[in-house]
Coordinates of C-alpha atoms and ligand atoms in Angstrom, one line a residue:
X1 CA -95.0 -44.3 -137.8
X2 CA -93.4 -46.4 -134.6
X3 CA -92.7 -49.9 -134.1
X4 CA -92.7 -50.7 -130.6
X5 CA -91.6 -54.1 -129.1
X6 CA -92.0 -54.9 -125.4
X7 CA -89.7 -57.5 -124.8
X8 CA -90.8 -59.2 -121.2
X9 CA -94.8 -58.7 -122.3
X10 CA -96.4 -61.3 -121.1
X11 CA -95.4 -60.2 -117.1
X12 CA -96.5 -58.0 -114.6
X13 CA -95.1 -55.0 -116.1
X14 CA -95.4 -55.5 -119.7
X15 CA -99.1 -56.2 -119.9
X16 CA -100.3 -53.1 -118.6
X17 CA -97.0 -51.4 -120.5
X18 CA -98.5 -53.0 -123.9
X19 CA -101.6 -51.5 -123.0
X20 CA -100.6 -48.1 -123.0
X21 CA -98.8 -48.5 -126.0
X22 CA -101.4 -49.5 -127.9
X23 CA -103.4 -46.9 -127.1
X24 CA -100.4 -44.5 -127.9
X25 CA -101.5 -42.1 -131.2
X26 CA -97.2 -42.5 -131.9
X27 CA -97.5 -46.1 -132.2
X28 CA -98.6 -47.9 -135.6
X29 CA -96.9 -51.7 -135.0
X30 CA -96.7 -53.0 -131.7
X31 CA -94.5 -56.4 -131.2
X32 CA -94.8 -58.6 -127.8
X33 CA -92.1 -60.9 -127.0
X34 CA -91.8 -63.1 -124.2
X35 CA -91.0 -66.7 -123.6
X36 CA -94.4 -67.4 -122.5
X37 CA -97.7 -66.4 -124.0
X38 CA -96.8 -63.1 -126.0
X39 CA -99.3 -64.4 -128.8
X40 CA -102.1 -64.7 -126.1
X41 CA -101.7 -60.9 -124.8
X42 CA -101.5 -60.0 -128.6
X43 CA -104.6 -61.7 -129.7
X44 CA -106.4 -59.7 -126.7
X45 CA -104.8 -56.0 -127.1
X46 CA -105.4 -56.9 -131.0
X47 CA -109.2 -56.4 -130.5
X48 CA -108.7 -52.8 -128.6
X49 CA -110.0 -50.0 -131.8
X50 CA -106.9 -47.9 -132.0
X51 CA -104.7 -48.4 -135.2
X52 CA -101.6 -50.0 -133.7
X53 CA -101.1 -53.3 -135.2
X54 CA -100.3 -56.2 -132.5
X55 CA -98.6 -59.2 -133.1
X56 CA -96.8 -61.6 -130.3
X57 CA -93.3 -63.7 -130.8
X58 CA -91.9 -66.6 -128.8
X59 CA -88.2 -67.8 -129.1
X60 CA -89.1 -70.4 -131.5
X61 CA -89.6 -69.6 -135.1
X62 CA -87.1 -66.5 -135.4
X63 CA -89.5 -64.4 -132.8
X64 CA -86.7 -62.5 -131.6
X65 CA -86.0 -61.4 -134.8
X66 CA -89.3 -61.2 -136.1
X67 CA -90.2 -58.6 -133.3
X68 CA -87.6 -56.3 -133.1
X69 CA -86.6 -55.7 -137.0
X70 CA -87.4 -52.4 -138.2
X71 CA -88.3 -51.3 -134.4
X72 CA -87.9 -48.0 -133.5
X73 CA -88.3 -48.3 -129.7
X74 CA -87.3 -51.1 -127.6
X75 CA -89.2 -51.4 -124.0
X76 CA -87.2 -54.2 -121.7
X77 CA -89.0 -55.4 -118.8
X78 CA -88.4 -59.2 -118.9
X79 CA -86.6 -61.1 -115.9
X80 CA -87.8 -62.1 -112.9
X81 CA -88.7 -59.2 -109.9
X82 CA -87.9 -59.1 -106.4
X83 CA -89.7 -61.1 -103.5
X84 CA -89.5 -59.6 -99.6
X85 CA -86.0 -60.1 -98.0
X86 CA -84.2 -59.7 -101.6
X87 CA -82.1 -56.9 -102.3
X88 CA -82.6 -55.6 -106.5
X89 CA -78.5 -57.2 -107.2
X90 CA -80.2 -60.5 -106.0
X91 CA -82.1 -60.6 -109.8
X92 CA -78.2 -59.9 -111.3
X93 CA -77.7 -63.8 -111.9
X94 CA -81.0 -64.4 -113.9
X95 CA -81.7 -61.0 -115.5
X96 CA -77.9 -60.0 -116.6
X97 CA -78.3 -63.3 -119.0
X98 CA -81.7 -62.1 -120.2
X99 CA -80.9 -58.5 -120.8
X100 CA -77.5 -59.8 -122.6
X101 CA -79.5 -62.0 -125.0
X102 CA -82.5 -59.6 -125.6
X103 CA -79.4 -56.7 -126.4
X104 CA -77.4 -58.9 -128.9
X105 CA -80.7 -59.0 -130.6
X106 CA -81.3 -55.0 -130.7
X107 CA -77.7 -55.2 -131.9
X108 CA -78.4 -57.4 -134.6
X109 CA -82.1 -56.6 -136.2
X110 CA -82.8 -52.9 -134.9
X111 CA -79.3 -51.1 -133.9
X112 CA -80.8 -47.8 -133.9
X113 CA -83.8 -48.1 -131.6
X114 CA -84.2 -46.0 -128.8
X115 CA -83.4 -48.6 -125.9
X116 CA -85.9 -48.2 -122.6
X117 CA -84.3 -50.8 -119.6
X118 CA -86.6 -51.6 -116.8
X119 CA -85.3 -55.0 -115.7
X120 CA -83.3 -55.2 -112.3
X121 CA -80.8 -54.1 -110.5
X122 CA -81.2 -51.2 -113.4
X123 CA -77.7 -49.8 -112.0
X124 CA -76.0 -52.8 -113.3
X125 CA -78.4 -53.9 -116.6
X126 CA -77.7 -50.2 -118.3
X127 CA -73.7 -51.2 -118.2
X128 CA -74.5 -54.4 -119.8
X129 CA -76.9 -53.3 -122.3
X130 CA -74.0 -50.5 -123.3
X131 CA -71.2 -52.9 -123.4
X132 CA -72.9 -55.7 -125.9
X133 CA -73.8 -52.8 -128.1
X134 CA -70.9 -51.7 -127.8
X135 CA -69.1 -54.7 -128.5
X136 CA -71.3 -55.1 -131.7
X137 CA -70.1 -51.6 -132.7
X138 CA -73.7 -50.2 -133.1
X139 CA -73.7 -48.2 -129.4
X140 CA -75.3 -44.6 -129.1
X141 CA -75.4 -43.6 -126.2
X142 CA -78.1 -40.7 -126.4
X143 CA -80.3 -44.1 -127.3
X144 CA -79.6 -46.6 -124.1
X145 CA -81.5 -45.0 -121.2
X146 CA -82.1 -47.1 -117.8
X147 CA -86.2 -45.9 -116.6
X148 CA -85.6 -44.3 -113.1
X149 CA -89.4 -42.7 -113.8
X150 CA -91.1 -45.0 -111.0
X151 CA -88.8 -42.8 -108.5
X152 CA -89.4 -39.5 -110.1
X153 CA -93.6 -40.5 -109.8
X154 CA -93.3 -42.1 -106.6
X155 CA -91.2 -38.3 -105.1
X156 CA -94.6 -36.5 -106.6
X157 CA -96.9 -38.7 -104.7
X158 CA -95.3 -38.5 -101.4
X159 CA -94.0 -35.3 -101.7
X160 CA -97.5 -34.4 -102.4
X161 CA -98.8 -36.2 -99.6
X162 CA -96.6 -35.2 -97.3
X163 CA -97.0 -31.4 -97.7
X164 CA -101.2 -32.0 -97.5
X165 CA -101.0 -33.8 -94.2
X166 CA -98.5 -31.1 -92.9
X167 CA -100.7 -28.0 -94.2
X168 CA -104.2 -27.7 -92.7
X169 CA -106.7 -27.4 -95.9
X170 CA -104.3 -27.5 -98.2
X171 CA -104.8 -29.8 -101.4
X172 CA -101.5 -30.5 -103.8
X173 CA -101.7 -32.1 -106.8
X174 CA -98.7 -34.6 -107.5
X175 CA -98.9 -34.3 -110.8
X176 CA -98.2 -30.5 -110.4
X177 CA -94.8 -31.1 -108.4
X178 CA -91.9 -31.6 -109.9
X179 CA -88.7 -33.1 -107.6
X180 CA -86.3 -34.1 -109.4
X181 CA -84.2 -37.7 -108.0
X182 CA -80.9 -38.4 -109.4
X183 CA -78.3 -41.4 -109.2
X184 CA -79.5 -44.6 -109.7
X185 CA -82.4 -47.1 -109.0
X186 CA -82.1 -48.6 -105.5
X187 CA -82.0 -48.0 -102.0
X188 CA -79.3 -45.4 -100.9
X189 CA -78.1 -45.0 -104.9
X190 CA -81.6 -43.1 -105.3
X191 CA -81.1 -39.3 -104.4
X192 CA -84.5 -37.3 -104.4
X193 CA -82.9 -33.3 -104.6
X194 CA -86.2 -31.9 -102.5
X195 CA -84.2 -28.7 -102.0
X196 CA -84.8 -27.9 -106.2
X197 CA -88.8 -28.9 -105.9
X198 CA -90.9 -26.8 -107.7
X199 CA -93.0 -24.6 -107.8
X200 CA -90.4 -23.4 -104.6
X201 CA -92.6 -20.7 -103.5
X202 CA -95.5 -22.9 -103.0
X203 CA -93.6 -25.4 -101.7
X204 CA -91.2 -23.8 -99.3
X205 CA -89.6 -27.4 -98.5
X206 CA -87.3 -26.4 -96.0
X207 CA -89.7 -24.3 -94.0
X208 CA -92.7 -26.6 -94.1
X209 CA -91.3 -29.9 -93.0
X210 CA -89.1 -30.3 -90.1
X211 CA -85.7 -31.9 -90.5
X212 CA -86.8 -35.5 -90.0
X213 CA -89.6 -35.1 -91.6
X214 CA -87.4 -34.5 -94.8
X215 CA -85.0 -37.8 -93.9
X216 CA -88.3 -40.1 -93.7
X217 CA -89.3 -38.8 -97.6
X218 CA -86.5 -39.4 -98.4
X219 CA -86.3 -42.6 -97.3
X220 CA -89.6 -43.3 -98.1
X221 CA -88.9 -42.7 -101.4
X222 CA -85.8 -44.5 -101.8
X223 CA -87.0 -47.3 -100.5
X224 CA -90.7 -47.2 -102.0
X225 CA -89.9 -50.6 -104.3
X226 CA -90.0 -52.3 -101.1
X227 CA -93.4 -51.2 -99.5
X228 CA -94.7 -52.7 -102.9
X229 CA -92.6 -55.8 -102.6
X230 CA -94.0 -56.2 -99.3
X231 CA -97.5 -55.5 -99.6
X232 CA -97.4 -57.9 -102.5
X233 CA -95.8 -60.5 -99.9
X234 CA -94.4 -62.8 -102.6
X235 CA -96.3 -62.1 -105.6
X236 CA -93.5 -59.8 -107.3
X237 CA -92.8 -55.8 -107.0
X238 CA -94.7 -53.2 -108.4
X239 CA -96.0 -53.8 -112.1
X240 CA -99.1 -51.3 -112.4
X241 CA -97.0 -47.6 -111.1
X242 CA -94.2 -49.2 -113.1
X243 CA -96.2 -49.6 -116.4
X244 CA -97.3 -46.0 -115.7
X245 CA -94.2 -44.7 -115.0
X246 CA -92.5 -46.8 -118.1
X247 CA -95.4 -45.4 -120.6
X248 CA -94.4 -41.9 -118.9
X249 CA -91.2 -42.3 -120.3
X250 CA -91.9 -43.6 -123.5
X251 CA -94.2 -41.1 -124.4
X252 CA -91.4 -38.8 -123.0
X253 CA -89.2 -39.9 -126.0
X254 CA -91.8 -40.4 -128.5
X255 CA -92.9 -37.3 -128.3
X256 CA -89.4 -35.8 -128.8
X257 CA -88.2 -38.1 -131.5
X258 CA -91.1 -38.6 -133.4
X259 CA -93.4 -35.5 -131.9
X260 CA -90.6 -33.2 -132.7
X261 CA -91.2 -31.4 -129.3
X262 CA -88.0 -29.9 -127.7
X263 CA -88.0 -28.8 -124.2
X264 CA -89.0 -32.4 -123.2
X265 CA -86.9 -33.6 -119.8
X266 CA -87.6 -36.6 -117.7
X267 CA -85.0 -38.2 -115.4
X268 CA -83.0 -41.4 -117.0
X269 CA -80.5 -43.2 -115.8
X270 CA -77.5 -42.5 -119.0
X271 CA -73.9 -43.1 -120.1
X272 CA -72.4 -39.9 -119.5
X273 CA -69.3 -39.8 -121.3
X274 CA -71.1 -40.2 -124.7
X275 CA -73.7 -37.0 -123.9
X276 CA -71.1 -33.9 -124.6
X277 CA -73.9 -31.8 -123.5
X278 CA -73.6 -32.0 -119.7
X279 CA -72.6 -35.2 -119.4
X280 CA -69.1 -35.4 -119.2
X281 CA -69.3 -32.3 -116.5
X282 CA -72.0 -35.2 -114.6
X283 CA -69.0 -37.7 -115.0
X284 CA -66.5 -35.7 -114.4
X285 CA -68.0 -34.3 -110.8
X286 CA -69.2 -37.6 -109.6
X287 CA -66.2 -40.2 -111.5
X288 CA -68.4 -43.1 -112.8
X289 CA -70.3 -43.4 -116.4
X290 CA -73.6 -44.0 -115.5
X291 CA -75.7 -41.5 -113.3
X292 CA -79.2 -40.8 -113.3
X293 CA -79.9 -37.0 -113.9
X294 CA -82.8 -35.5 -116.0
X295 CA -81.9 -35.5 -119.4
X296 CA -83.1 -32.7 -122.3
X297 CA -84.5 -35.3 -125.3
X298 CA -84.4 -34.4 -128.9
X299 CA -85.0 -35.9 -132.1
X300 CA -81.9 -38.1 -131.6
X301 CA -82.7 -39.0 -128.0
X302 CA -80.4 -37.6 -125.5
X303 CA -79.5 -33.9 -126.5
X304 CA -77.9 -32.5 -123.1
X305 CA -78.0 -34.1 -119.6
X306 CA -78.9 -31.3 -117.2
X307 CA -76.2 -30.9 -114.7
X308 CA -77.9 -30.0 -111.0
X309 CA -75.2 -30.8 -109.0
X310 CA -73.7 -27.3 -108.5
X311 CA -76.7 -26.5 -107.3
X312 CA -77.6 -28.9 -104.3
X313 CA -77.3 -27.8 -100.5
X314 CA -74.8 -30.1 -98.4
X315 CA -76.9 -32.3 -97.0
X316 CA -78.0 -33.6 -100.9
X317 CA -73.9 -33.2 -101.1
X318 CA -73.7 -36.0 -98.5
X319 CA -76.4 -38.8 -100.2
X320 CA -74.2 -38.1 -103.5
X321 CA -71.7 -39.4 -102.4
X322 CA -73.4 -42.9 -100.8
X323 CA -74.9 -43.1 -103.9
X324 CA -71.4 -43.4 -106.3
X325 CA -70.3 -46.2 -103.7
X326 CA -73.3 -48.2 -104.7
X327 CA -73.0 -47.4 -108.2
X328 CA -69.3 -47.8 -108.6
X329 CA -69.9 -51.3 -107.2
X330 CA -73.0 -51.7 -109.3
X331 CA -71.5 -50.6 -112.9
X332 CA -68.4 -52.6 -112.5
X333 CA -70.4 -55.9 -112.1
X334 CA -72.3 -55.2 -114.9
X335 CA -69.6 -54.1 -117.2
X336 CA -67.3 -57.5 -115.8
X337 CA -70.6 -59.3 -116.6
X338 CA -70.0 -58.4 -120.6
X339 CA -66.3 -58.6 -120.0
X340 CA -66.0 -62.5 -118.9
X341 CA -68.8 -63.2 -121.1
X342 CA -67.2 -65.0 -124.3
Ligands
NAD1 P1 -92.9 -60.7 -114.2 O1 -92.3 -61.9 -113.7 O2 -94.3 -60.4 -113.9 O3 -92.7 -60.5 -115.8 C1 -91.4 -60.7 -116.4 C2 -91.7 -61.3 -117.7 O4 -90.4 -61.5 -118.4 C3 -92.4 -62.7 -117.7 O5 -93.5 -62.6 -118.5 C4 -91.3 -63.6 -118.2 O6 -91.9 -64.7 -119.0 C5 -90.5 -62.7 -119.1 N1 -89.2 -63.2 -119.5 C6 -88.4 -63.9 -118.8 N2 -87.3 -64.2 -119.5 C7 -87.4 -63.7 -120.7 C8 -86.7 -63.6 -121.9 N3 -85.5 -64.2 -122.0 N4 -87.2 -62.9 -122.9 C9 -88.4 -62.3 -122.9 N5 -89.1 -62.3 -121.8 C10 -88.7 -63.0 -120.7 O7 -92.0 -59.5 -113.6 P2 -92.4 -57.9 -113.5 O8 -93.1 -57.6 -112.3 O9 -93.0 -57.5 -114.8 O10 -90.9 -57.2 -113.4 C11 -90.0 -57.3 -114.5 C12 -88.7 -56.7 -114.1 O11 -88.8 -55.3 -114.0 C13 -88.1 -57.2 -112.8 O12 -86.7 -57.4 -113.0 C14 -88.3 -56.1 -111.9 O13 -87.4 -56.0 -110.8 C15 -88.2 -54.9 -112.8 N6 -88.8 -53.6 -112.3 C16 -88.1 -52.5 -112.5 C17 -88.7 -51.3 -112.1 C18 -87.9 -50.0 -112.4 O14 -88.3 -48.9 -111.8 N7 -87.0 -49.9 -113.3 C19 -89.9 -51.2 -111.4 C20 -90.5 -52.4 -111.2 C21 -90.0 -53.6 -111.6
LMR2 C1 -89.4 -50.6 -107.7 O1 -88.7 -49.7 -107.4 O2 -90.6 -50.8 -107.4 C2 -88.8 -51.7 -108.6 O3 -87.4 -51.5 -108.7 C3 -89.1 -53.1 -108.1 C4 -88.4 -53.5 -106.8 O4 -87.8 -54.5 -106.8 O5 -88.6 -52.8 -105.8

């Protein structure tokens, strides 16, 4: 029995997200907010024959309020997205107000939902959402995670494709290749770890793709947000890989909170001092409080974040470290951003 609110639901991302959710078998009540037209995307997933009930809040009227008491998980993809020639800390200004707001309202009707943040620049929204539960006293941090799942999918694809155009006759199946990508959600801050790809026999990385071949995936997928951006040509950023990738990630949790699966990891973006379990260790070895790493989930949400880093070759060593300049920078904004705000 899961309440589900998608705050943002009337947008790119959140229509498709709601979709998914609705066809989830973990979700029984599904709330929409959005400051434009949540009842109209609730009337239509409303007719889909799966038992999730759907209803759809504006600001007016308490909708905040309405949709998020007694939720269990909270997906946040409201706030505006990128268009070409911006960087993701161009959407700080705009979003940062609309991620405080939505937060003050999980602090105040549903404190113990599991807390899903999709808006941009991710690297800085986490921080805030942290610090204004924090402030309200309610903060957990094995519930606050920042969805770095578009990069995790987006490694499988063009790992994937990569290897197929490299080996004659060979076929590889994204969805059988796991990579995991570590850091934080744009550009430089997003680290793929290609040397720990599995399955390693199969792949043999290092011995299949030539040096530069390795740099271009890498920045191909670092920098895979912008193709979309691009291709889209002003219309917005990628909505339908995201809403995959968000669902991926919900179900992630779903299925370890509610599902009561263990073994479940998936790569989030976390505050690491507040995860005991390989966390502070993270923290400790890279000095900031948010990193993304994949993360073991349990029935409280984080159980143990899995430390990788001893295990990287130096070249991985090297992007590390131009990822915590970007996040240092990134964290602090958001964290001043709470700070100032009274
Ligand atoms: P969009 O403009 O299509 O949709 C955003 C929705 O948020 C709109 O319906 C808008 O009305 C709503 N909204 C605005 N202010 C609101 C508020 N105060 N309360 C509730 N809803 C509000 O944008 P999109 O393409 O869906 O992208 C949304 C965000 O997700 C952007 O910031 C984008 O950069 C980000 N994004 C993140 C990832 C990721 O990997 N984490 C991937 C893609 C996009
Ligand atoms: C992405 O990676 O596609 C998103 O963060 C959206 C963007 O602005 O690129």
């Amino acid at each position: 029995m899961v309440k589900a609110v998608v705050c943002g639901a009337s947008g790119g991302i959140g229509q498709p997200l709601s979709l998914f959710l609705k066809a989830s078998p973990y979700v029984t009540e599904l709330a929409l907010y959005d400051v434009v037209n949540a009842p109209g995307v609730a009337a239509d997933l409303s007719h889909i024959c799966t038992g999730a009930k759907v209803s759809g809040y504006s600001p007016k009227d308490d909708g905040l309020k309405l949709a998020l008491t007694n939720a269990q998980l909270v997906v946040i993809p409201a706030g505006i997205p990128r268009k070409p020639g911006m960087t993701r800390d161009d959407l700080f200004k705009i979003n940062a107000g609309i991620v405080y707001d939505l937060i003050n309202g999980v602090a105040q009707f549903c404190p113990k939902a599991f807390v899903l943040v999709i808006s941009n620049p991710v690297n800085s929204m986490v921080p805030i959402a942290c610090e204004v539960l924090k402030r309200h006293k309610v903060f957990d941090p094995a519930r606050v995670f920042g969805v770095t799942t578009l990069d995790t999918v987006r490694a499988q694809t063009f790992t994937a494709s990569l290897l197929e155009s490299t080996a004659s006759n060979s076929k590889f199946d994204p969805s059988q290749i796991a990579v995991p990508v570590v850091g934080g959600h744009s550009g430089d801050t997003i680290v793929p770890l290609l040397s720990l790809a599995q399955p390693a026999q199969d792949l043999q990385l290092s011995s299949t793709i030539s040096h530069q071949q390795r740099s271009d995936l890498i920045h191909r997928i670092q920098f895979g947000g912008d193709e979309v951006v691009q291709a889209k040509d002003g219309m917005g950023s990628a909505t339908l890989s995201m809403a995959y990738a968000g669902y991926r990630f919900a179900e992630a949790v779903l299925r370890a909170t509610v599902g009561g699966e263990s073994s479940i990891v998936e790569a989030s973006y976390v505050y690491l001092p507040g995860i005991p379990k390989g966390g502070v260790a993270v923290r400790d070895r890279v000095g900031l409080d948010y990193f993304a790493m994949p993360i073991r989930l349990g029935p409280h949400g984080v159980e143990e974040v899995v430390n990788l880093l001893d295990k990287i070759d130096e070249y991985e060593v090297g992007l590390i470290n131009i990822a915590q300049k970007g996040l240092k920078t990134s964290i602090e904004k958001g964290v001043s951003f709470v700070t100032d705000h009274n």
